[in-house]
């Protein structure tokens, strides 16, 4: 009998210190393995974790950060309100605070938004070997996640410059996700001379059930009572239930000949209830080949220990979301409103990937892995807008093809290897470019209802994640035909501005020109202000940037000197763009830090109206499309290892073989010119992925953290 028992406890403070709401998680693991006889072995695995955390002000919760950045620096947010025990006061002076409707600290400390999440994973395996070369393997497993989320905001909170108090609100949400899987595998391993064959036949069954319910209430007559029943307002009740069933059959053959020629073949059939009714079953396959050239008798390069070119080609499928195939409606004022048209012919995306690469080991110290990958994703799943004549807003369709080219290089060098000292360096470089090569529907844009934040275009020939808007003029080429360039100048922000004959952009204060206007070729301009292109100009709607970097890179070092180990990781990204909507909206209310003219020479100072003009009614424009280049000190760790010989006798008698203490710091330093809090930002509002939707909308940044790990091996 073999067994493994482990436990872990985590207590992590949140990013907002005024809110005493740490993330606390405990987990335990128990694994057992029993040989019933020489042919039958059974095993059991189990894992349970429970996590409590505050959701307010964490992760995607942007309210606190958004409101905070709209307040003036002199606002005393921590001043207690003598007329409101436990609350925080108004700002105090009648100053323009833009969109800040209340003190965000007041709301923060008087709002509880918590999540209790528990997870259980269990599995049972049985392996029967009737012959030495044949195994029958059965597996069943379960993965259950229970989430209890609650929200409470006490009534009676003051709002800035408003006599109306908040009425208070509560929300209770319960979610359950349960997955049950079963598989049966027939495995045969045979050797015929120099040929080793490994064959698998596998059947897989998966079930996934999601369900949840939510109740929202408002108008709480008393504070401090966390009960839905005390609310006097009309409750809002919602629930959902989803069931997904999948089944698959795999045929796998792997072979090695003379330990030099390696092959891998797979044929697979998948069936899923997520596929449209007319496309329930799909077929996939894979072929992989490798050649260990350095093992050939004629290869006599002594300093090359491994030289392995390889090639593979395979297909797979990206599954639709649960509701994509169905016809959906919304309810408004008791009326059914058609929203999404169903599609019985909806198929999974078909991804075909080809990879060619080479692996090398040189002098047992240098390892190089290089790959070129070409991926073509056909039948792309897109939510396509429909003509109003259909009666529906949109429909999920297999409407496009995306082709992605990727190259990757990884280098690992063992710089020092001697008793008591090892030093390893790793460098990784990669680049991917994804382009929409086919679109079987008219071009369309992805945006957020109610705003023109970042207008992401989906059209043939365009990169995935490209966003559009208007380009502020940077040269006279964008002026109306016939306009004289003599009355314009380019300022220190790169903007073309009207200055009048004989003036420069630096003459605004010296000649008292700010606030004046001028007319050129029938168009009136504000002196010194950025110029928006004319409505018939190609710059009125042009590409501003895209979310795909030109290069990703990382550098890691690991040094082990006796019992002490030190490691660090640097990584970076170059060439991508971010649409900084956080700064965009702040410019509307005069709270963008770029408007701070302290320390700026008088000739270069600009009035607040200059930065308000850049905001231009929330319309996406070039000024807020920023470079996302950065380098991060991602992690530093210092560890001390006590091996068995280092442990006191009294400790060894307990069965402890090794103990390690590890101090870790993460996200320690970022080098970037990006004006937002963190260049690692995105939202899944655009295209369903934060990697594609590189839009900054007040998300809490990746904050610096420090931790200590203690590991004991028995």
XYZ file of C-alpha atoms in Angstrom:
714
model
C 0.000 0.000 0.000
C 1.212 3.476 -0.901
C -0.284 6.702 0.365
C 0.305 10.437 0.111
C -1.133 13.076 2.436
C -0.615 16.828 2.156
C -2.195 20.027 3.381
C -1.839 23.726 2.610
C -2.995 26.985 4.170
C -2.903 30.424 2.517
C -3.674 33.826 4.012
C -3.226 36.650 1.503
C -4.073 40.288 2.119
C -5.936 42.121 -0.601
C -4.646 45.148 -2.532
C -6.745 47.656 -0.544
C -5.386 47.886 2.992
C -8.301 49.833 4.486
C -10.513 46.820 3.843
C -9.649 43.989 6.223
C -10.649 41.201 3.864
C -7.867 38.692 3.242
C -8.158 35.688 0.978
C -8.028 32.597 3.195
C -7.740 29.138 1.679
C -7.158 25.716 3.151
C -6.722 22.488 1.220
C -5.939 18.849 1.828
C -5.004 15.957 -0.440
C -5.136 12.182 0.118
C -3.960 9.605 -2.415
C -3.977 5.826 -1.918
C -2.665 3.001 -4.101
C -3.153 -0.700 -3.416
C -1.865 -3.728 -5.302
C -4.663 -6.290 -4.907
C -2.551 -8.992 -6.563
C 0.124 -9.201 -9.229
C -2.411 -8.353 -11.945
C -4.785 -5.839 -10.356
C -3.963 -2.439 -8.881
C -6.473 0.109 -7.627
C -5.897 3.710 -6.601
C -7.885 6.591 -5.194
C -7.178 10.323 -5.346
C -8.988 13.062 -3.449
C -8.590 16.786 -2.955
C -10.664 19.310 -1.032
C -10.222 23.067 -0.728
C -12.219 25.881 0.803
C -11.583 29.546 0.023
C -13.099 32.693 1.509
C -12.345 36.051 -0.052
C -13.675 39.554 -0.576
C -14.685 40.425 -4.126
C -15.139 44.140 -3.590
C -12.192 46.061 -4.961
C -10.555 42.901 -6.291
C -9.851 41.648 -9.792
C -12.375 43.001 -12.273
C -14.284 45.075 -9.662
C -13.483 48.547 -11.005
C -15.879 50.779 -9.048
C -13.475 51.775 -6.279
C -10.533 52.452 -8.578
C -12.660 54.308 -11.111
C -14.232 56.642 -8.551
C -10.934 57.196 -6.782
C -9.246 58.453 -9.943
C -12.011 61.022 -10.480
C -11.435 62.752 -7.144
C -9.155 65.712 -6.529
C -5.919 65.247 -4.621
C -6.989 67.503 -1.725
C -10.065 65.411 -0.958
C -9.821 63.899 2.537
C -11.472 60.567 1.938
C -10.711 59.236 5.418
C -12.358 62.046 7.397
C -15.088 60.555 9.584
C -18.587 61.958 9.329
C -19.765 63.081 12.810
C -23.378 62.789 11.664
C -22.947 59.308 10.269
C -21.250 56.927 12.728
C -19.061 54.429 10.968
C -19.218 56.365 7.731
C -16.859 58.705 5.960
C -17.680 62.293 5.178
C -18.341 64.240 2.029
C -15.386 65.817 0.308
C -16.253 68.989 2.201
C -15.856 71.709 -0.419
C -17.978 72.398 -3.470
C -15.324 71.474 -5.991
C -15.904 69.804 -9.323
C -15.352 66.090 -8.834
C -16.746 64.980 -12.150
C -18.439 61.598 -12.098
C -17.700 60.801 -8.445
C -21.213 60.467 -7.027
C -20.002 59.482 -3.561
C -16.903 58.950 -1.499
C -15.613 55.567 -2.752
C -14.048 54.820 0.644
C -17.452 55.294 2.266
C -18.931 52.691 -0.033
C -15.925 50.410 0.342
C -16.023 50.092 4.127
C -19.809 49.853 4.242
C -20.124 47.164 1.597
C -19.568 43.449 2.075
C -19.016 41.459 -1.102
C -17.750 37.989 -0.275
C -17.354 34.608 -1.902
C -17.129 31.213 -0.233
C -15.847 28.648 -2.719
C -15.335 24.965 -2.008
C -14.025 22.346 -4.396
C -13.837 18.571 -4.247
C -11.988 16.372 -6.724
C -12.138 12.630 -6.439
C -11.016 9.817 -8.670
C -10.838 6.040 -8.744
C -8.574 4.036 -11.052
C -8.293 0.304 -11.609
C -5.588 -1.317 -13.735
C -5.829 -4.979 -14.714
C -2.914 -6.661 -16.516
C -3.907 -10.108 -17.865
C -0.549 -10.230 -19.690
C 2.699 -8.333 -19.199
C 2.137 -6.461 -22.454
C -1.576 -5.702 -22.023
C -3.416 -3.451 -19.576
C -7.056 -2.562 -19.095
C -7.435 0.768 -17.291
C -10.696 2.125 -15.950
C -11.206 5.556 -14.438
C -14.059 7.529 -12.930
C -13.671 11.027 -11.505
C -15.755 13.859 -10.156
C -15.047 17.578 -9.882
C -17.547 19.620 -7.865
C -17.371 23.373 -7.185
C -19.839 25.134 -4.872
C -19.854 28.941 -4.766
C -21.827 31.064 -2.332
C -21.578 34.768 -3.169
C -23.201 37.499 -1.098
C -23.384 41.271 -1.402
C -24.594 43.711 1.234
C -24.542 47.509 1.246
C -25.992 49.170 4.304
C -28.667 51.842 3.889
C -28.210 55.507 4.710
C -24.894 56.234 3.017
C -24.433 59.859 2.030
C -23.814 60.846 -1.546
C -21.714 63.802 -2.570
C -23.708 67.040 -2.691
C -26.977 65.095 -2.589
C -29.465 65.008 0.256
C -30.766 61.581 -0.767
C -29.288 58.692 1.182
C -28.671 55.251 -0.286
C -31.497 52.775 0.322
C -29.242 49.782 0.813
C -29.209 46.577 -1.187
C -28.460 42.873 -0.934
C -27.706 40.088 -3.350
C -27.365 36.363 -2.739
C -26.072 34.047 -5.454
C -25.430 30.305 -5.334
C -23.659 28.431 -8.123
C -22.877 24.757 -8.591
C -20.572 23.238 -11.192
C -20.290 19.453 -11.250
C -18.324 17.407 -13.740
C -18.311 13.617 -13.940
C -15.932 11.761 -16.247
C -15.384 8.098 -17.019
C -12.923 6.390 -19.327
C -11.868 2.908 -20.348
C -8.470 2.317 -21.943
C -6.983 -0.780 -23.549
C -3.175 -0.408 -23.668
C -0.805 -2.784 -25.434
C 2.985 -2.397 -25.303
C 4.989 -4.835 -27.442
C 8.570 -5.001 -28.624
C 9.519 -6.692 -31.901
C 13.291 -6.634 -32.136
C 14.338 -2.975 -32.473
C 10.736 -1.827 -32.783
C 8.789 -0.781 -29.696
C 5.027 -0.320 -30.145
C 2.657 1.391 -27.711
C -1.005 1.215 -28.715
C -4.054 2.678 -26.985
C -7.784 2.409 -27.533
C -9.671 4.779 -25.271
C -13.320 5.605 -24.689
C -14.188 8.774 -22.782
C -17.471 10.072 -21.404
C -17.937 13.537 -19.871
C -20.900 15.190 -18.191
C -20.965 18.775 -16.998
C -23.842 20.403 -15.129
C -23.967 24.076 -14.198
C -26.758 25.633 -12.181
C -27.307 28.716 -10.109
C -29.810 31.090 -8.593
C -29.703 34.751 -7.663
C -31.888 37.063 -5.601
C -31.456 40.855 -5.518
C -33.321 43.137 -3.114
C -33.176 46.834 -2.225
C -34.739 49.326 0.177
C -33.515 47.949 3.492
C -35.429 49.598 6.392
C -32.669 48.865 8.918
C -28.938 48.405 8.681
C -26.864 45.513 9.911
C -29.475 42.830 9.218
C -28.149 40.526 6.486
C -31.501 38.971 5.635
C -33.265 39.099 2.281
C -36.617 39.051 4.046
C -36.268 42.535 5.560
C -36.192 44.308 2.190
C -39.261 46.311 1.193
C -38.354 46.704 -2.481
C -39.474 44.327 -5.214
C -37.026 41.391 -5.389
C -35.353 40.397 -8.644
C -35.008 36.635 -8.994
C -33.035 34.737 -11.593
C -31.860 31.168 -12.078
C -30.206 29.038 -14.741
C -29.369 25.436 -15.492
C -27.026 23.974 -18.108
C -26.258 20.352 -18.979
C -23.454 19.342 -21.344
C -22.800 15.783 -22.505
C -19.736 14.660 -24.450
C -18.320 11.371 -25.673
C -15.108 10.471 -27.460
C -13.182 7.545 -28.921
C -9.386 7.576 -29.385
C -7.051 5.277 -31.327
C -3.385 5.984 -30.557
C -0.239 4.337 -31.891
C 3.257 5.310 -30.770
C 6.436 3.620 -31.941
C 10.185 3.890 -31.525
C 12.596 2.141 -33.880
C 16.194 1.595 -32.750
C 15.677 4.424 -30.253
C 16.207 6.847 -33.174
C 12.979 7.053 -35.147
C 9.891 8.143 -33.236
C 6.300 8.272 -34.454
C 2.910 9.096 -32.969
C -0.463 8.612 -34.685
C -3.906 9.465 -33.342
C -7.457 9.193 -34.682
C -10.234 10.673 -32.578
C -13.999 11.093 -32.798
C -15.797 13.602 -30.571
C -19.488 14.008 -29.924
C -20.922 16.839 -27.855
C -24.264 18.396 -27.052
C -22.563 21.783 -27.579
C -22.468 21.083 -31.302
C -25.527 21.932 -33.376
C -28.158 19.211 -33.810
C -26.970 18.594 -37.387
C -23.265 18.424 -36.437
C -23.128 16.267 -33.314
C -20.019 14.219 -34.251
C -16.626 15.449 -35.474
C -13.415 13.631 -36.465
C -9.835 14.670 -35.676
C -6.337 13.266 -36.064
C -2.616 13.798 -35.444
C 0.673 12.600 -36.934
C 4.035 13.301 -35.276
C 7.524 12.223 -36.366
C 10.989 12.769 -34.868
C 14.511 11.666 -35.790
C 17.305 11.429 -33.208
C 20.138 12.171 -35.621
C 22.832 12.188 -32.932
C 22.179 8.466 -32.319
C 23.146 7.528 -35.878
C 26.465 5.630 -36.100
C 27.702 7.971 -38.848
C 27.128 11.094 -36.723
C 30.532 11.878 -35.218
C 30.118 15.361 -33.734
C 31.148 14.628 -30.161
C 30.032 17.944 -28.661
C 26.419 17.489 -29.872
C 24.678 15.114 -27.468
C 21.202 15.388 -28.999
C 19.996 16.562 -32.391
C 16.337 15.847 -33.014
C 14.360 17.406 -35.875
C 10.621 16.885 -35.499
C 7.384 17.470 -37.369
C 3.742 17.165 -36.428
C 0.365 17.936 -37.924
C -2.964 17.574 -36.197
C -6.511 18.803 -35.920
C -8.670 19.746 -32.971
C -11.921 21.571 -32.328
C -12.878 24.659 -30.335
C -16.304 24.055 -28.831
C -19.149 26.588 -28.977
C -20.462 28.152 -25.793
C -23.513 26.520 -24.232
C -26.196 28.865 -25.592
C -24.656 29.444 -29.038
C -26.846 26.925 -30.916
C -30.107 27.974 -29.275
C -32.661 30.666 -30.007
C -32.670 33.137 -27.113
C -34.985 35.883 -25.935
C -34.939 38.648 -23.365
C -37.891 39.819 -21.306
C -38.633 43.532 -21.057
C -41.777 44.921 -19.409
C -43.380 41.499 -19.702
C -42.639 41.242 -23.434
C -40.444 38.665 -25.183
C -37.663 40.365 -27.135
C -35.823 38.197 -29.726
C -32.054 38.450 -29.241
C -30.062 35.532 -30.717
C -31.200 33.422 -33.665
C -30.547 29.689 -33.217
C -28.248 27.660 -35.451
C -28.696 23.862 -35.710
C -25.729 23.628 -38.093
C -23.225 25.185 -35.699
C -19.949 23.253 -35.716
C -16.877 23.454 -33.511
C -13.984 25.449 -34.856
C -11.580 23.276 -36.847
C -7.973 24.019 -35.915
C -5.231 22.487 -38.068
C -1.761 22.918 -36.634
C 1.565 22.114 -38.268
C 4.768 22.336 -36.290
C 8.346 21.863 -37.373
C 11.162 22.131 -34.880
C 14.515 20.991 -33.664
C 15.861 20.021 -30.233
C 19.573 20.182 -29.479
C 21.777 19.436 -26.475
C 25.360 20.678 -26.734
C 28.184 19.535 -24.463
C 25.643 18.452 -21.847
C 25.350 22.125 -20.872
C 23.355 23.931 -23.537
C 19.834 22.953 -24.575
C 18.092 24.628 -27.519
C 14.463 24.090 -28.514
C 13.178 25.925 -31.608
C 9.774 25.642 -33.281
C 7.813 27.098 -36.168
C 4.054 26.680 -35.855
C 1.380 27.342 -38.447
C -2.217 27.142 -37.250
C -5.340 27.574 -39.331
C -8.658 27.840 -37.503
C -11.570 27.392 -39.892
C -15.277 27.693 -39.091
C -14.463 30.430 -36.574
C -17.251 30.922 -34.030
C -18.470 34.512 -34.269
C -21.489 36.355 -32.917
C -22.573 38.069 -36.123
C -24.993 41.035 -36.255
C -28.136 40.317 -38.303
C -30.315 42.550 -40.486
C -33.330 43.934 -38.650
C -35.577 42.050 -41.086
C -34.694 38.769 -39.327
C -36.242 39.985 -36.092
C -33.107 39.002 -34.138
C -30.087 41.036 -33.138
C -27.399 38.448 -33.870
C -26.549 34.793 -34.533
C -23.613 32.549 -33.723
C -22.111 31.348 -37.004
C -19.121 29.459 -38.356
C -18.199 32.562 -40.262
C -14.462 32.962 -40.591
C -10.923 31.657 -40.778
C -7.984 32.806 -38.680
C -4.405 31.897 -39.551
C -1.669 32.171 -36.937
C 2.077 31.991 -37.487
C 4.265 31.453 -34.435
C 7.948 31.006 -33.785
C 9.449 30.003 -30.452
C 13.021 29.648 -29.232
C 14.049 28.378 -25.818
C 17.636 28.253 -24.581
C 18.761 26.683 -21.320
C 22.392 26.902 -20.272
C 24.075 25.185 -17.342
C 26.721 27.838 -16.711
C 28.263 26.321 -13.577
C 27.974 22.689 -12.506
C 30.255 21.604 -9.733
C 29.820 20.161 -6.245
C 27.996 22.654 -4.092
C 27.231 25.127 -6.892
C 24.866 24.997 -9.873
C 23.886 28.001 -11.994
C 21.277 27.682 -14.747
C 20.089 30.381 -17.169
C 16.975 30.175 -19.332
C 15.902 32.466 -22.175
C 12.611 32.173 -24.060
C 11.562 34.198 -27.104
C 8.346 33.927 -29.101
C 6.098 35.805 -31.483
C 2.628 35.049 -32.841
C 0.583 36.825 -35.485
C -3.099 36.006 -36.030
C -4.904 37.339 -39.104
C -8.512 36.971 -40.225
C -8.023 35.489 -43.695
C -11.664 34.711 -44.459
C -14.933 36.187 -43.227
C -18.192 34.826 -44.613
C -20.205 37.765 -43.342
C -19.984 41.553 -43.673
C -17.319 43.212 -41.525
C -18.491 44.265 -38.084
C -17.110 45.799 -34.929
C -17.085 44.663 -31.318
C -17.769 47.408 -28.814
C -19.456 47.963 -25.472
C -23.112 49.074 -25.596
C -23.479 52.711 -24.619
C -19.860 53.678 -25.269
C -17.421 53.958 -28.152
C -14.528 52.841 -25.985
C -12.408 50.735 -28.293
C -13.930 49.845 -31.611
C -12.506 46.431 -32.422
C -12.996 45.482 -36.051
C -13.591 42.000 -37.426
C -12.789 42.051 -41.139
C -10.831 40.087 -43.719
C -7.119 40.793 -43.828
C -7.049 42.357 -40.357
C -5.204 41.193 -37.272
C -7.195 39.737 -34.415
C -7.572 42.382 -31.714
C -7.223 45.457 -33.958
C -9.004 48.557 -32.675
C -10.101 51.568 -34.663
C -11.046 55.203 -34.160
C -10.085 58.604 -35.512
C -6.517 59.874 -35.811
C -5.649 63.326 -34.465
C -3.844 65.214 -37.223
C -0.061 65.037 -36.964
C 0.838 66.802 -40.215
C -0.709 69.141 -42.766
C -1.426 66.155 -45.037
C -4.659 65.616 -43.134
C -5.969 69.152 -43.637
C -8.737 70.015 -46.033
C -7.418 70.394 -49.563
C -6.366 73.978 -50.228
C -5.479 74.786 -46.596
C -2.220 76.676 -46.043
C 0.241 74.907 -43.762
C 1.812 78.259 -42.791
C -0.781 78.779 -40.055
C -0.221 75.389 -38.389
C 2.517 73.847 -36.267
C 3.276 70.473 -34.644
C 3.586 70.679 -30.844
C 5.573 68.607 -28.337
C 2.767 66.013 -28.115
C 2.964 65.358 -31.851
C -0.344 67.081 -32.627
C -0.892 69.449 -35.512
C -2.382 72.654 -34.056
C -3.600 75.953 -35.456
C -1.259 78.845 -34.455
C -1.973 81.602 -36.988
C 0.452 83.274 -39.370
C 3.852 84.055 -37.863
C 3.261 82.146 -34.602
C 4.497 78.859 -33.147
C 2.803 76.467 -30.749
C 4.909 77.927 -27.902
C 3.442 81.450 -28.241
C 0.140 80.767 -26.485
C 0.883 82.353 -23.120
C 3.444 84.923 -24.285
C 1.069 86.394 -26.889
C -2.172 85.656 -24.998
C -3.418 83.405 -27.823
C -5.038 80.646 -25.758
C -8.816 80.926 -26.033
C -8.732 82.604 -29.446
C -9.908 81.142 -32.740
C -8.896 81.320 -36.374
C -10.444 80.365 -39.712
C -8.539 78.667 -42.519
C -10.190 77.554 -45.762
C -13.673 77.811 -44.270
C -12.956 75.851 -41.061
C -12.662 77.474 -37.635
C -9.978 76.211 -35.251
C -9.338 76.705 -31.535
C -5.849 78.107 -31.106
C -3.262 75.528 -30.052
C -5.758 72.667 -29.740
C -5.544 69.234 -31.423
C -7.360 68.952 -34.737
C -9.855 66.232 -35.552
C -9.953 65.119 -39.213
C -12.831 66.153 -41.458
C -15.736 63.732 -41.776
C -14.666 62.728 -45.301
C -11.043 62.075 -44.326
C -9.718 58.490 -44.210
C -8.325 59.387 -40.769
C -11.843 59.697 -39.354
C -11.941 55.910 -38.939
C -8.550 54.255 -39.098
C -6.558 51.583 -37.316
C -5.092 52.788 -34.026
C -3.285 49.620 -32.943
C -3.733 45.968 -32.082
C -3.266 43.688 -29.104
C -0.674 41.372 -30.665
C 2.919 41.898 -29.492
C 5.854 41.732 -31.886
C 7.943 39.917 -29.288
C 7.572 38.155 -25.951
C 10.711 37.389 -23.979
C 11.703 36.032 -20.587
C 14.972 35.557 -18.729
C 15.356 33.423 -15.624
C 18.312 32.609 -13.416
C 18.542 29.819 -10.862
C 21.524 29.465 -8.529
C 21.888 26.721 -5.941
C 24.861 27.206 -3.625
C 24.947 24.523 -1.003
C 21.763 24.800 1.004
C 20.879 28.249 -0.350
C 19.015 28.811 -3.597
C 18.252 32.068 -5.410
C 16.150 32.507 -8.535
C 14.517 35.344 -10.415
C 12.395 35.826 -13.507
C 12.270 38.811 -15.857
C 9.763 38.919 -18.697
C 8.614 41.503 -21.178
C 6.473 42.305 -24.164
C 7.041 44.664 -27.063
C 4.923 45.893 -29.966
C 1.351 45.557 -28.667
C -1.054 48.432 -28.040
C -3.561 49.165 -25.294
C -6.597 51.389 -25.545
C -6.446 53.374 -22.299
C -10.112 54.137 -21.703
C -9.418 54.900 -18.038
C -7.421 57.964 -19.074
C -9.859 58.714 -21.865
C -12.770 59.158 -19.485
C -10.686 61.023 -16.906
C -9.902 63.654 -19.541
C -13.602 64.429 -19.786
C -13.671 65.476 -16.140
C -10.235 67.120 -15.989
C -8.663 64.451 -13.797
C -6.104 62.995 -16.196
C -2.596 63.286 -14.759
C -1.258 64.410 -18.127
C -3.084 67.716 -17.531
C -0.829 68.503 -14.547
C 1.300 71.410 -15.783
C 3.406 71.831 -12.654
C 7.075 72.108 -13.569
C 6.308 72.555 -17.278
C 7.891 75.667 -18.879
C 5.355 78.441 -19.526
C 5.825 78.209 -23.282
C 4.871 74.516 -23.219
C 1.932 74.686 -20.814
C -1.525 73.845 -22.104
C -4.938 74.758 -20.689
C -7.357 72.175 -19.326
C -9.472 72.599 -22.467
C -6.659 71.017 -24.493
C -7.032 67.737 -22.629
C -10.822 67.916 -22.592
C -10.661 68.217 -26.377
C -8.684 64.970 -26.551
C -11.569 63.193 -24.812
C -13.984 64.184 -27.619
C -17.286 62.732 -26.377
C -15.827 59.336 -25.447
C -15.061 58.572 -29.102
C -12.087 56.263 -29.610
C -9.083 58.203 -30.881
C -5.358 57.870 -31.425
C -4.193 59.751 -28.318
C -5.380 57.014 -25.969
C -3.986 54.128 -28.029
C -0.725 53.583 -26.160
C 2.298 51.350 -26.534
C 2.107 48.407 -24.149
C 5.848 47.685 -24.016
C 7.070 46.596 -20.602
C 9.666 44.631 -18.677
C 8.712 43.103 -15.322
C 10.674 41.652 -12.481
C 8.111 38.910 -12.232
C 9.487 36.863 -9.378
C 12.401 36.639 -6.963
C 12.774 33.746 -4.546
C 15.315 32.865 -1.876
C 15.183 29.374 -0.411
C 17.021 27.380 2.211
C 17.008 23.582 1.994
C 17.736 21.360 4.972
C 18.598 17.884 3.731
C 18.300 14.814 5.935
C 21.908 15.128 7.172
C 21.260 18.760 8.153
C 18.269 17.947 10.333
C 18.601 17.372 14.090
C 18.180 13.784 15.261
C 14.916 14.596 17.017
C 13.467 15.874 13.734
C 14.688 12.896 11.681
C 12.997 10.534 14.117
C 9.627 11.980 13.072
C 10.258 10.695 9.538
C 11.129 14.057 7.984
C 13.611 13.633 5.115
C 13.889 17.234 3.917
C 12.581 20.699 4.800
C 12.584 23.837 2.642
C 11.807 27.459 3.497
C 11.168 29.670 0.463
C 10.676 33.459 0.481
C 8.947 34.695 -2.696
C 8.229 38.154 -4.076
C 6.069 38.585 -7.175
C 5.396 41.542 -9.518
C 8.161 43.486 -7.823
C 8.970 46.089 -10.488
C 7.624 47.192 -13.877
C 9.527 49.301 -16.390
C 7.142 50.880 -18.927
C 6.097 54.171 -20.530
C 2.443 53.181 -20.366
C 0.433 55.871 -18.552
C -1.995 53.471 -16.877
C -1.438 51.469 -13.714
C -0.337 48.243 -15.397
C 0.334 47.332 -19.060
C -0.832 43.771 -18.346
C -4.475 44.666 -18.694
C -7.439 43.521 -20.745
C -11.134 42.749 -20.656
C -13.106 39.825 -22.057
C -15.844 42.245 -23.160
C -14.109 42.422 -26.536
C -13.863 39.119 -28.377
C -14.331 36.993 -25.254
C -10.666 37.159 -24.258
C -8.655 39.615 -22.176
C -5.645 38.737 -24.354
C -7.515 40.033 -27.415
C -9.369 42.844 -25.648
C -6.407 44.955 -24.530
C -8.596 47.733 -23.151
C -7.883 49.418 -19.813
C -11.145 49.984 -17.936
C -10.000 50.560 -14.321
C -9.128 46.949 -13.587
C -7.187 46.459 -10.365
C -3.536 46.079 -11.475
C -1.302 43.133 -10.689
C -0.107 44.117 -7.256
C 3.198 43.368 -5.552
C 3.062 40.411 -3.186
C 5.385 38.642 -0.769
C 5.003 35.152 0.598
C 6.687 32.366 2.471
C 6.434 28.672 1.616
C 7.402 25.860 3.940
C 7.739 22.353 2.486
C 8.369 19.223 4.517
C 9.130 15.864 2.867
C 8.580 12.633 4.819
